[in-house]
Coordinates of C-alpha atoms in Angstrom, one line a residue:
X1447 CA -207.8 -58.8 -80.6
X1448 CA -210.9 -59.0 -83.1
X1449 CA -211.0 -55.5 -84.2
X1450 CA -214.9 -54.1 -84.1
X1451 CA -217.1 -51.6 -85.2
X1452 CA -216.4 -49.1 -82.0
X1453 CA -213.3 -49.6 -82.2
X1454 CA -212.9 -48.5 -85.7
X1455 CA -215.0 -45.4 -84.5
X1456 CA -212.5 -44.8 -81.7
X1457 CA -210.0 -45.0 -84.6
X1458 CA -212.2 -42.5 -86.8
X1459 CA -212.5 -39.8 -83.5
X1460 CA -208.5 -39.9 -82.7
X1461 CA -207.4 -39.3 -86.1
X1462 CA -210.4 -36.0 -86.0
X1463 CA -208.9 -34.9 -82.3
X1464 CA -205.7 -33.3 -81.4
X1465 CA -204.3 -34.5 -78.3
X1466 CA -204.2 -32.0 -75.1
X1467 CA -201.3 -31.5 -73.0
X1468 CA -202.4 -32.8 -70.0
X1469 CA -203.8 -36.0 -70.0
X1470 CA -203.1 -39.9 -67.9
X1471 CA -203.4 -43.3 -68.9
X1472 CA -204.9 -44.9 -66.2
X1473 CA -206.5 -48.5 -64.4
X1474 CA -208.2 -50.0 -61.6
X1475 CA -207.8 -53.8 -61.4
X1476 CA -209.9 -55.9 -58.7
X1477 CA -208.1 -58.3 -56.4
X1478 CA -210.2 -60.7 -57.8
X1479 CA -208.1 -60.8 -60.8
X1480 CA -204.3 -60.5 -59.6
X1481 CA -202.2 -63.0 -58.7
X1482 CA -202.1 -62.2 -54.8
X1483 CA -205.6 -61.2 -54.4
X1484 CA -204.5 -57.2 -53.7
X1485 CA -206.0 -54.5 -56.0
X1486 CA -204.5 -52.3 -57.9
X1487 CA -204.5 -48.8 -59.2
X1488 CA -202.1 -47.2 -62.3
X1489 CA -201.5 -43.8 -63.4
X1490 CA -199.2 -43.0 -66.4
X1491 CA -198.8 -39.3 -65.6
X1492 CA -198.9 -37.1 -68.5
X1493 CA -198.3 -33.3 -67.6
X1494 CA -197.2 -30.3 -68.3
X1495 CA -195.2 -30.5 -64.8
X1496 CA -192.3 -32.0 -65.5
X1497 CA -190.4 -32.3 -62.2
X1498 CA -192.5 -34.5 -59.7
X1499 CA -191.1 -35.4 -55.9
X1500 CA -192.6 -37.6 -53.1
X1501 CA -194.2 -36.1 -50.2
X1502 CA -195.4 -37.9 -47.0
X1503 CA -198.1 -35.9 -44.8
X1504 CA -199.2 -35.6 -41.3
X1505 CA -202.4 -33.0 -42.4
X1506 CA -205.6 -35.1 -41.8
X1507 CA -207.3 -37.5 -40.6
X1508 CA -204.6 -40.7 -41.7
X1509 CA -201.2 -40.1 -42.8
X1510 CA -200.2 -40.2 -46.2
X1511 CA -197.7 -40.6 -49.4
X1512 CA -198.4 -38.5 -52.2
X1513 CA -196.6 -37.5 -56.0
X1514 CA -196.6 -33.8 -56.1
X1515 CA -194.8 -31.1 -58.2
X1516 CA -191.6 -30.3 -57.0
X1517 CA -192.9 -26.6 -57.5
X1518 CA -195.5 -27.4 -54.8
X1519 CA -193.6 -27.0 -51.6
X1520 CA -196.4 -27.2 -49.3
X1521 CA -197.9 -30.3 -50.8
X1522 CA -200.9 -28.4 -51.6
X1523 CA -202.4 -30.8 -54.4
X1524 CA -201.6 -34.7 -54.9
X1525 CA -201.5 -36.3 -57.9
X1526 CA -202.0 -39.8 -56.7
X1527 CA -201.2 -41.6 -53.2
X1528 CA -202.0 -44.1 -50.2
X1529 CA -203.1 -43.5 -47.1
X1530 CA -202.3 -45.0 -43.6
X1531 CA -205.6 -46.9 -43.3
X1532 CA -205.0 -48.6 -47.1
X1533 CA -207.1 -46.4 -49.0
X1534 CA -205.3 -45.0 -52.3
X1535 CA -206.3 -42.9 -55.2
X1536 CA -205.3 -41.5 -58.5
X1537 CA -207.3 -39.4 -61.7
X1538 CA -206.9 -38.8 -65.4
X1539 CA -208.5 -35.9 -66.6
X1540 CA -211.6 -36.2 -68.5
X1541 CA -212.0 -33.6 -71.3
X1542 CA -215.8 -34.3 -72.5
X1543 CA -217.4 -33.5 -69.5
X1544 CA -218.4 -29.9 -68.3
X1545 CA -218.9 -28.8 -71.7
X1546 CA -221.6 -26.2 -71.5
X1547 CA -220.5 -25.3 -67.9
X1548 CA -219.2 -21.7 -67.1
X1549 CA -218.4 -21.7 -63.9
X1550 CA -215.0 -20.4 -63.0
X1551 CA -214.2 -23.3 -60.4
X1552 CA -211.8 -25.4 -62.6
X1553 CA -208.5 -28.1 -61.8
X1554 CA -209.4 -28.5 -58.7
X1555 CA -208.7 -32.3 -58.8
X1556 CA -205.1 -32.3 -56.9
X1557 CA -206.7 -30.4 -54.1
X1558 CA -209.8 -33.1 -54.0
X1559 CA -207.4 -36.2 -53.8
X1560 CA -205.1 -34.5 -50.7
X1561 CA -208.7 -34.5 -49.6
X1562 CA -210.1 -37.9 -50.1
X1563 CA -206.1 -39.1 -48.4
X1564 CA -206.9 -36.9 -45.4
X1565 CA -210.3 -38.4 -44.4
X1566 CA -211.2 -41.5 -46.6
X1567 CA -210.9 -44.9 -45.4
X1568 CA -213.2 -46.8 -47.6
X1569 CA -215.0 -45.9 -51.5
X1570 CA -218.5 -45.4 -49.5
X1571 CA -216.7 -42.7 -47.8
X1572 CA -215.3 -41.3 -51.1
X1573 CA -218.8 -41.5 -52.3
X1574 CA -220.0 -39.4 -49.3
X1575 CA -217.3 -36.9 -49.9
X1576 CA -218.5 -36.5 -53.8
X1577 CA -221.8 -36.3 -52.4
X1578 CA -220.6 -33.6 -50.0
X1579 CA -218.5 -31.5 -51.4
X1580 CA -219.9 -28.0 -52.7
X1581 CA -221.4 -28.2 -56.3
X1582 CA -220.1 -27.4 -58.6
X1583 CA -217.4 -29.1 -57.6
X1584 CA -214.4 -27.9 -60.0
X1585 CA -214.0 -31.4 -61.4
X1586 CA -213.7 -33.2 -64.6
X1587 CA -211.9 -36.1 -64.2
X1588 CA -212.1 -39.9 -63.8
X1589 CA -210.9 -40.9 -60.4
X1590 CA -209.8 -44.9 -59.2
X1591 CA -209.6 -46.0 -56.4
X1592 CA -209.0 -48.9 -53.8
X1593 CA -209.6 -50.2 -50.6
X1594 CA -208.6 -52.1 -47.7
X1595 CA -211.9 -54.2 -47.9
X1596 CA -210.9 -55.1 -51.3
X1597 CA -213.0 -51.9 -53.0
X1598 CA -211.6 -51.5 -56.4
X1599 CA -213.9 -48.5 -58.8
X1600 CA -213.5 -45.8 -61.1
X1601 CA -215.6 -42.6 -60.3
X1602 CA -216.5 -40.2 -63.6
X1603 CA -216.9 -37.2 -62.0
X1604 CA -218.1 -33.9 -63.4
X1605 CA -218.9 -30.5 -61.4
X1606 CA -222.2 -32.0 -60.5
X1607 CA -222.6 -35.9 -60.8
X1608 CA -220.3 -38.6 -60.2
X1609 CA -221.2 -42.3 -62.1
X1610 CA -219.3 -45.5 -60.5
X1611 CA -217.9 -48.3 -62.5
X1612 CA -217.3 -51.2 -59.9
X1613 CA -213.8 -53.5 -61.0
X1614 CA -215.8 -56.3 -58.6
X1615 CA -218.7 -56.3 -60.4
X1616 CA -218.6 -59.0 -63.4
X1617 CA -221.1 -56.8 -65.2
X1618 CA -219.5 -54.0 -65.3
X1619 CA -215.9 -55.2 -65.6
X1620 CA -216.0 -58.7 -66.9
X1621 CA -211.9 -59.3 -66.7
X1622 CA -211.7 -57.8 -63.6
X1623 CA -210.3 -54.2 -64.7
X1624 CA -211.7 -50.7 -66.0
X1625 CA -209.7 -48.7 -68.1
X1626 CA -209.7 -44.6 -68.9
X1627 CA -207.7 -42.0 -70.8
X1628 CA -208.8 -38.8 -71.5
X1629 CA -212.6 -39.2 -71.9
X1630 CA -215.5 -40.0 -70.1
X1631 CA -217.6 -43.0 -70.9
X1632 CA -220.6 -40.6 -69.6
X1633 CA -219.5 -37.2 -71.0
X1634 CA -219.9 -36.1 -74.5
X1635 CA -219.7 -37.6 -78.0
X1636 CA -218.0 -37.4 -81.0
X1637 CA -217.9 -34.0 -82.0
X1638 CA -218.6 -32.8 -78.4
X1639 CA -215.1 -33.6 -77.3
X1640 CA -212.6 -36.0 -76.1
X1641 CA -208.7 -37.3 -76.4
X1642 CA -207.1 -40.3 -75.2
X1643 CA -208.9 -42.7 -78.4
X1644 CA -205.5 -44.1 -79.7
X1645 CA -203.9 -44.3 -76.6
X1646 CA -207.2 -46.0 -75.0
X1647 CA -207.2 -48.8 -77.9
X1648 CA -203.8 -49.4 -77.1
X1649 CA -204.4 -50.2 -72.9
X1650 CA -207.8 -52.0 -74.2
X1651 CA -205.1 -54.1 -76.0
X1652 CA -202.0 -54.8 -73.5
X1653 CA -204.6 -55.5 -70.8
X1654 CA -206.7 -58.1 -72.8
X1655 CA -203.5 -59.5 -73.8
X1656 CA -201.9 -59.7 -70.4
X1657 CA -205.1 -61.3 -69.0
X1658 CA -205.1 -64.2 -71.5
X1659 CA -201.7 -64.8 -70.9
X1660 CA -202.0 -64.8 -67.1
X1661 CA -199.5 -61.6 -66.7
X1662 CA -201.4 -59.2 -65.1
X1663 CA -199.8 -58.0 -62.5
X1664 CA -197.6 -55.1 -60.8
X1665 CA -194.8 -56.3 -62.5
X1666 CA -196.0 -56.1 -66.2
X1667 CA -197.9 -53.0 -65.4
X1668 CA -194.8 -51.3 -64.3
X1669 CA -192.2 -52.9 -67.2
X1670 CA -194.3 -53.6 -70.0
X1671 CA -197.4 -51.0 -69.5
X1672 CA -195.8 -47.6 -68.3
X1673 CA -192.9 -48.1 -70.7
X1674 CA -195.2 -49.2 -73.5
X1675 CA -193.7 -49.0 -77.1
X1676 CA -196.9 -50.0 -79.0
X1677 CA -199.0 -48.4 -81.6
X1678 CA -202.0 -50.5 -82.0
X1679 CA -203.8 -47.9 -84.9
X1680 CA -200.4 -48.8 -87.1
X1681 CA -200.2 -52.4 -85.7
X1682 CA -196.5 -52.2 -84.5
X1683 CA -194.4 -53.1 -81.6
X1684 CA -191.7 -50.6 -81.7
X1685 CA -189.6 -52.2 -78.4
X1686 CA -189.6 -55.9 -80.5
X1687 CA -188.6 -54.3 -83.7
X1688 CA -185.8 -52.8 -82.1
X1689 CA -184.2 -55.0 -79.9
X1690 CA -183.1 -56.1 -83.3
X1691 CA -181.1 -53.5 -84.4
X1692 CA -178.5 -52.1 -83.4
X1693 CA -178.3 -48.0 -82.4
X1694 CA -178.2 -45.3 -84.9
X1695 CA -180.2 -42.6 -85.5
X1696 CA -183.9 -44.2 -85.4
X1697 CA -186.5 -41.8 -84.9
X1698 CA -190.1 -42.6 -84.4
X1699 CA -193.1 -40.4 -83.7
X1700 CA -194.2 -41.1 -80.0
X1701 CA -197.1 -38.6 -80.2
X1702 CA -199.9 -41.4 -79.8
X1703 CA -197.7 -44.3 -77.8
X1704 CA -199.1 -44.7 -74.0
X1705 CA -195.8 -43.3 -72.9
X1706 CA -194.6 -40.2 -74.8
X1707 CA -192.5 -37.0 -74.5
X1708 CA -195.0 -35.4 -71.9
X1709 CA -195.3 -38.5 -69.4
X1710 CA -194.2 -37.0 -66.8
X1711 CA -194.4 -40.2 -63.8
X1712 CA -195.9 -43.5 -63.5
X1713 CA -197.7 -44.9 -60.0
X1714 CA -199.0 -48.4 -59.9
X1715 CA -200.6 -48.6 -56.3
X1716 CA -200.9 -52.8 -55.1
X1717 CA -203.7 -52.4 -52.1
X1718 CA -203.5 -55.0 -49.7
X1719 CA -205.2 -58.3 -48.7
X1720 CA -208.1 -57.9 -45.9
X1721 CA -205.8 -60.2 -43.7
X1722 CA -202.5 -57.7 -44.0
X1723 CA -201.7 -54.3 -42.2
X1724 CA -203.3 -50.9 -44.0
X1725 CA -200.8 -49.1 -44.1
X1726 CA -198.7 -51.6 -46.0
X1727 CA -200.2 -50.8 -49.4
X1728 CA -196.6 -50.8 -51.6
X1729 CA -196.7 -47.1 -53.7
X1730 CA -194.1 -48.3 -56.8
X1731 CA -193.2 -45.0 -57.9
X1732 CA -191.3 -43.7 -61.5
X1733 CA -191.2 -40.1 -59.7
X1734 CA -189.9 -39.0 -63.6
X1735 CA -190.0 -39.9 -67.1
X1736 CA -190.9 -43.6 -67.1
X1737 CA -188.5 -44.7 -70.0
X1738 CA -185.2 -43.1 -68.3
X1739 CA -186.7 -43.9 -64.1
X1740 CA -185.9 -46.1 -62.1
X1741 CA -188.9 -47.8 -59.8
X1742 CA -188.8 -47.4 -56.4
X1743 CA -191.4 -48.7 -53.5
X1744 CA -192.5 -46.9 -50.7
X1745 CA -195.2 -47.4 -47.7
X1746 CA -196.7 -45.4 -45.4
X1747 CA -195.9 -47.5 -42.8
X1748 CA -192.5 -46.6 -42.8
X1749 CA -193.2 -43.4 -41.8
X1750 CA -192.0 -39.2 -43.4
X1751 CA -188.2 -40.3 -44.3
X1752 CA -188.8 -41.9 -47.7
X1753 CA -186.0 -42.6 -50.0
X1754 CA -183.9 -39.5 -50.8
X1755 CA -183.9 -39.9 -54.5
X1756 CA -188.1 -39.2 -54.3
X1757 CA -187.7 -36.6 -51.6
X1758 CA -187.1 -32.7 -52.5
X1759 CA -183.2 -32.1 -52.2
X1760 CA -181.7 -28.5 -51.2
X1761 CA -183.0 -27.0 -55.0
X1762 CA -186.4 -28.3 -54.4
X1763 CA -185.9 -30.9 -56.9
X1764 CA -185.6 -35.3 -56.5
X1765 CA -182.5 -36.3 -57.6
X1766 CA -184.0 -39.3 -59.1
X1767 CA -186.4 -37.1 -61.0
X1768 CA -183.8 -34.8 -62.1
X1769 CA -181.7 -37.2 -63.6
X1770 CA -184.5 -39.1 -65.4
X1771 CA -184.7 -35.4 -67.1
X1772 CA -181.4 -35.9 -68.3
X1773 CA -181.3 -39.0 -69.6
X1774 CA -184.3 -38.3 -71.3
X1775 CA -182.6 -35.1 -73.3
X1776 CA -181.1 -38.2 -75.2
X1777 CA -184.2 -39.5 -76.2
X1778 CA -186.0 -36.4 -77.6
X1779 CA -182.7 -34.2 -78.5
X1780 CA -185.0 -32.2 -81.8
X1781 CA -186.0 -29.2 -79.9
X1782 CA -187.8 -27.0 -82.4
X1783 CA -191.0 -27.2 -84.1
X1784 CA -192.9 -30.2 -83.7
X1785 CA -189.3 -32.0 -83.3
X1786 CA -190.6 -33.4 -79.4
X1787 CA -192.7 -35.9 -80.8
X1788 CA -190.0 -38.0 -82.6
X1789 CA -188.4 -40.3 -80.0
X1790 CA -184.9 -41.7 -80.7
X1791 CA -185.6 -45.1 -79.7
X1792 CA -182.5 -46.8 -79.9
X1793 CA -181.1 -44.5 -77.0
X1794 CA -183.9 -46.4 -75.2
X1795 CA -183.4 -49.7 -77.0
X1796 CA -181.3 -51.8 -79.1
X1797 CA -180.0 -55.2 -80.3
X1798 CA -176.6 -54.2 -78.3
X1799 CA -179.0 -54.0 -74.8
X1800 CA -176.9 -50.9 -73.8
X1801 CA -180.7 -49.1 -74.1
X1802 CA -181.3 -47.2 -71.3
X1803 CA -184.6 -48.5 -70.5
X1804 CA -182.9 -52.1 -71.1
X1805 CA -180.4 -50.9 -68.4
X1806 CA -182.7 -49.6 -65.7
X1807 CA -185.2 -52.5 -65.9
X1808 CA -182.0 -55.3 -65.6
X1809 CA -181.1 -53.3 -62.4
X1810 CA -184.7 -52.7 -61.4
X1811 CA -185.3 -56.9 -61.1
X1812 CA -182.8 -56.9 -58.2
X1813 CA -185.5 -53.7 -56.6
X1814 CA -188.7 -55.8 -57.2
X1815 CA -187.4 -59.3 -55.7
X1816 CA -185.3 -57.5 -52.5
X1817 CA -189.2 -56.1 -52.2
X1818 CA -190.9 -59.2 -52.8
X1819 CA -188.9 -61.1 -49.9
X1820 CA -189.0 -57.8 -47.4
X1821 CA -193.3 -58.1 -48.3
X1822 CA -193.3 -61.8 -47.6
X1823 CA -191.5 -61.3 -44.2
X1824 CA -194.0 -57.9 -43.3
X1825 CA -197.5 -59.0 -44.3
X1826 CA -196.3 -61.9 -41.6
X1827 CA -194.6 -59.9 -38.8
X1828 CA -195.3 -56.2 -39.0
X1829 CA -192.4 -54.0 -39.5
X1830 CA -191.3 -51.4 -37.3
X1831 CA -190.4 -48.2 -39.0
X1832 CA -186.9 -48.6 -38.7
X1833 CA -186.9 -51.9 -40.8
X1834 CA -188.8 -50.3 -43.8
X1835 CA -186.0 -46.8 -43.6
X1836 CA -183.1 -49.4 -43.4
X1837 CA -184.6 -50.9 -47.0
X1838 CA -184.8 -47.6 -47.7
X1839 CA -181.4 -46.5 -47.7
X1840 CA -180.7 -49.7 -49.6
X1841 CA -182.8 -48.4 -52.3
X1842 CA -181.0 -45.0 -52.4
X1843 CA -177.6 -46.5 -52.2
X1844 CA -178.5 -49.1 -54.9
X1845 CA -180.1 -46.6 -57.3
X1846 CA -177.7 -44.3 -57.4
X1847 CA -174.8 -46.8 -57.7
X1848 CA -177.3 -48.1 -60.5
X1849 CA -177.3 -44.6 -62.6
X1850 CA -173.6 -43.4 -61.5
X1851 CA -172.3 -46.9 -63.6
X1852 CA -174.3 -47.6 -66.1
X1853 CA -175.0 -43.7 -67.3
X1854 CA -171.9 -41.5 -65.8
X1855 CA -174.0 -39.3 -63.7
X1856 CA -174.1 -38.0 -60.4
X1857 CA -176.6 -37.5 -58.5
X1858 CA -177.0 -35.7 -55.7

């Protein structure tokens, strides 16, 4: 892509800015624009929580999924979910907004989202609930969401205003999809504030890419996107450069990449078509560290007993979670000083494919067709909940056969 005059000042601004610790990469794509004509939403979860689970919730209005921090017992904040009636939302947090703002009402957007699950249906009544809510609102943050009725927007959303940038409208979004990191397009500039440039220029530059190419979709998103091994300031693709060498000791600094030492998760939401059930909206979850975890797909429909490896085990913690954790100790073993930045890549990837991320995704393609063909039967004859918890063991069984052979560990 033709490198312009913003972008160089995105450039200019990222190099000026530290980064902050808790931060998303994020996107809303219109059905418009995917190859099935359903929406989608995607979060690349960036926290300071590392251990995440899967909750499912009886609370409100609709039923709903939710990621939440395993330290959260109660489920009291989500960090990105679906509903029963095909409504689903996610955030990033914006860091330019707010900025003269004193009021003590902060990081309140987990509670916001349990919120909009429990009662929303539709964005006009996400609208009605920014409108409603008690100002100021506690927020700084850039939420998407999707719809049943094929609704697809972005919401940057301080403690006062809210401003909506519509993935229908051509306008707005011209290849069908709005992107956001870390600031907001409506907050402040320059020297006011901001993080997320590099990482931004990067997701301008895989999604332009994919959309020329005719590859955007869940699939890329959750292969190519949330385990994304590109630098776009230093013009490199790490994951092609080494898939031709063999491992070694190959350390590269991760600090700006999409997917870093502090992703925490990845979500990519696929909404449904007008002419399927709601509460069929597939949640394709990395419930840990994207580069070391395994996808797994869950739905409302199928009711509170998700797949065991997402759920909260006996020490509070998913198994799946807690082994991505693991693994992951291989790929960022310097512990002291700024040593967490530096990635060993070739425990990820190499020319002998025994990468773990090469691993998981060959195992994961047997996950996404099994789904494909159980989607194609459902969106035609309505499952019952006992067919979607029989998958469901399949996934457990499979997963942890997957990570017991390939990596020697048990998981429990």
């Amino acid at each position: 892509m033709r490198v312009n005059s913003i972008k160089i000042l995105w450039i200019v601004f990222a190099l000026m800015i530290s980064g902050k610790a808790i931060s998303c990469t994020t996107a809303v794509i219109s059905g418009k624009y995917t190859d099935d004509g359903r929406p989608i939403i995607w979060k690349l979860r960036d926290s300071d929580y590392v251990e995440n689970k899967m909750m499912y919730f009886e609370d409100g209005r609709y039923t709903y999924i939710g990621l939440v921090n395993s330290s959260d017992i109660e489920g009291k904040e989500v960090w990105g979910g679906a509903n029963s009636v095909g409504f689903a939302i996610m955030n990033s947090a914006s860091s330019n907004v707010n900025l003269n703002d004193n009021s003590s009402k902060v990081d309140l957007e987990g509670v916001f989202m349990k919120k909009a699950l429990q009662t929303c249906a539709t964005l006009e009544d996400f609208e009605k609930l920014l409108e409603k809510t008690e100002k100021p609102m506690g927020l700084a943050a850039h939420f998407g969401v999707i719809d049943a009725k094929g609704g697809a927007a972005f919401y940057e959303v301080n403690n006062y205003t809210f401003t909506k940038f519509d993935a229908n409208d051509d306008a707005i979004a011209p290849d069908g999809y709005v992107i956001r990191t870390n600031y907001s397009f409506t907050g402040g500039k320059d020297e006011q504030g901001g993080y997320g440039y590099i990482r931004f220029i990067t997701e301008q530059d895989i999604f332009y890419r994919a959309k020329l190419t005719g590859q955007l979709n869940y699939k890329t998103i959750i292969k190519d996107f949330s385990r994304c091994f590109k630098h776009t300031l230093l013009n490199k693709d790490f994951r092609s450069e080494y898939e031709q060498i063999r491992s070694g000791e190959h350390f590269i600094n991760s600090e700006d990449f999409i997917t870093r030492n502090r992703s925490v998760a990845s979500l990519v939401i696929q909404g449904v078509t007008k002419d399927e059930p709601k509460d069929l909206a597939t949640i394709w979850t990395m419930v840990g560290y994207p580069n070391t975890c395994m996808v797994i797909p869950t739905w409302v429909r199928g009711g509170k007993n998700l797949p065991k490896m997402l759920l909260a085990n006996e020490s509070g913690k998913a198994p799946l979670n807690t082994t991505a954790l693991k693994l992951k100790e291989q790929c960022y073993p310097i512990t002291k000083g700024s040593g967490n930045k530096y990635m060993q890549i070739s425990a990820l990837i190499n020319s002998e494919n025994t990468g773990i991320t090469q691993l998981i995704e060959s195992a994961e393609d047997k996950i996404i067709t099994a789904t494909e063909t159980k989607m194609e039967s459902w969106t035609k004859n309505t499952p019952k909940k006992e067919e979607i918890e029989e998958f469901y063991n399949w996934l457990d069984t499979y997963t942890k056969e997957t990570y017991e052979s390939n990596f020697g560990v048990i998981m429990n």
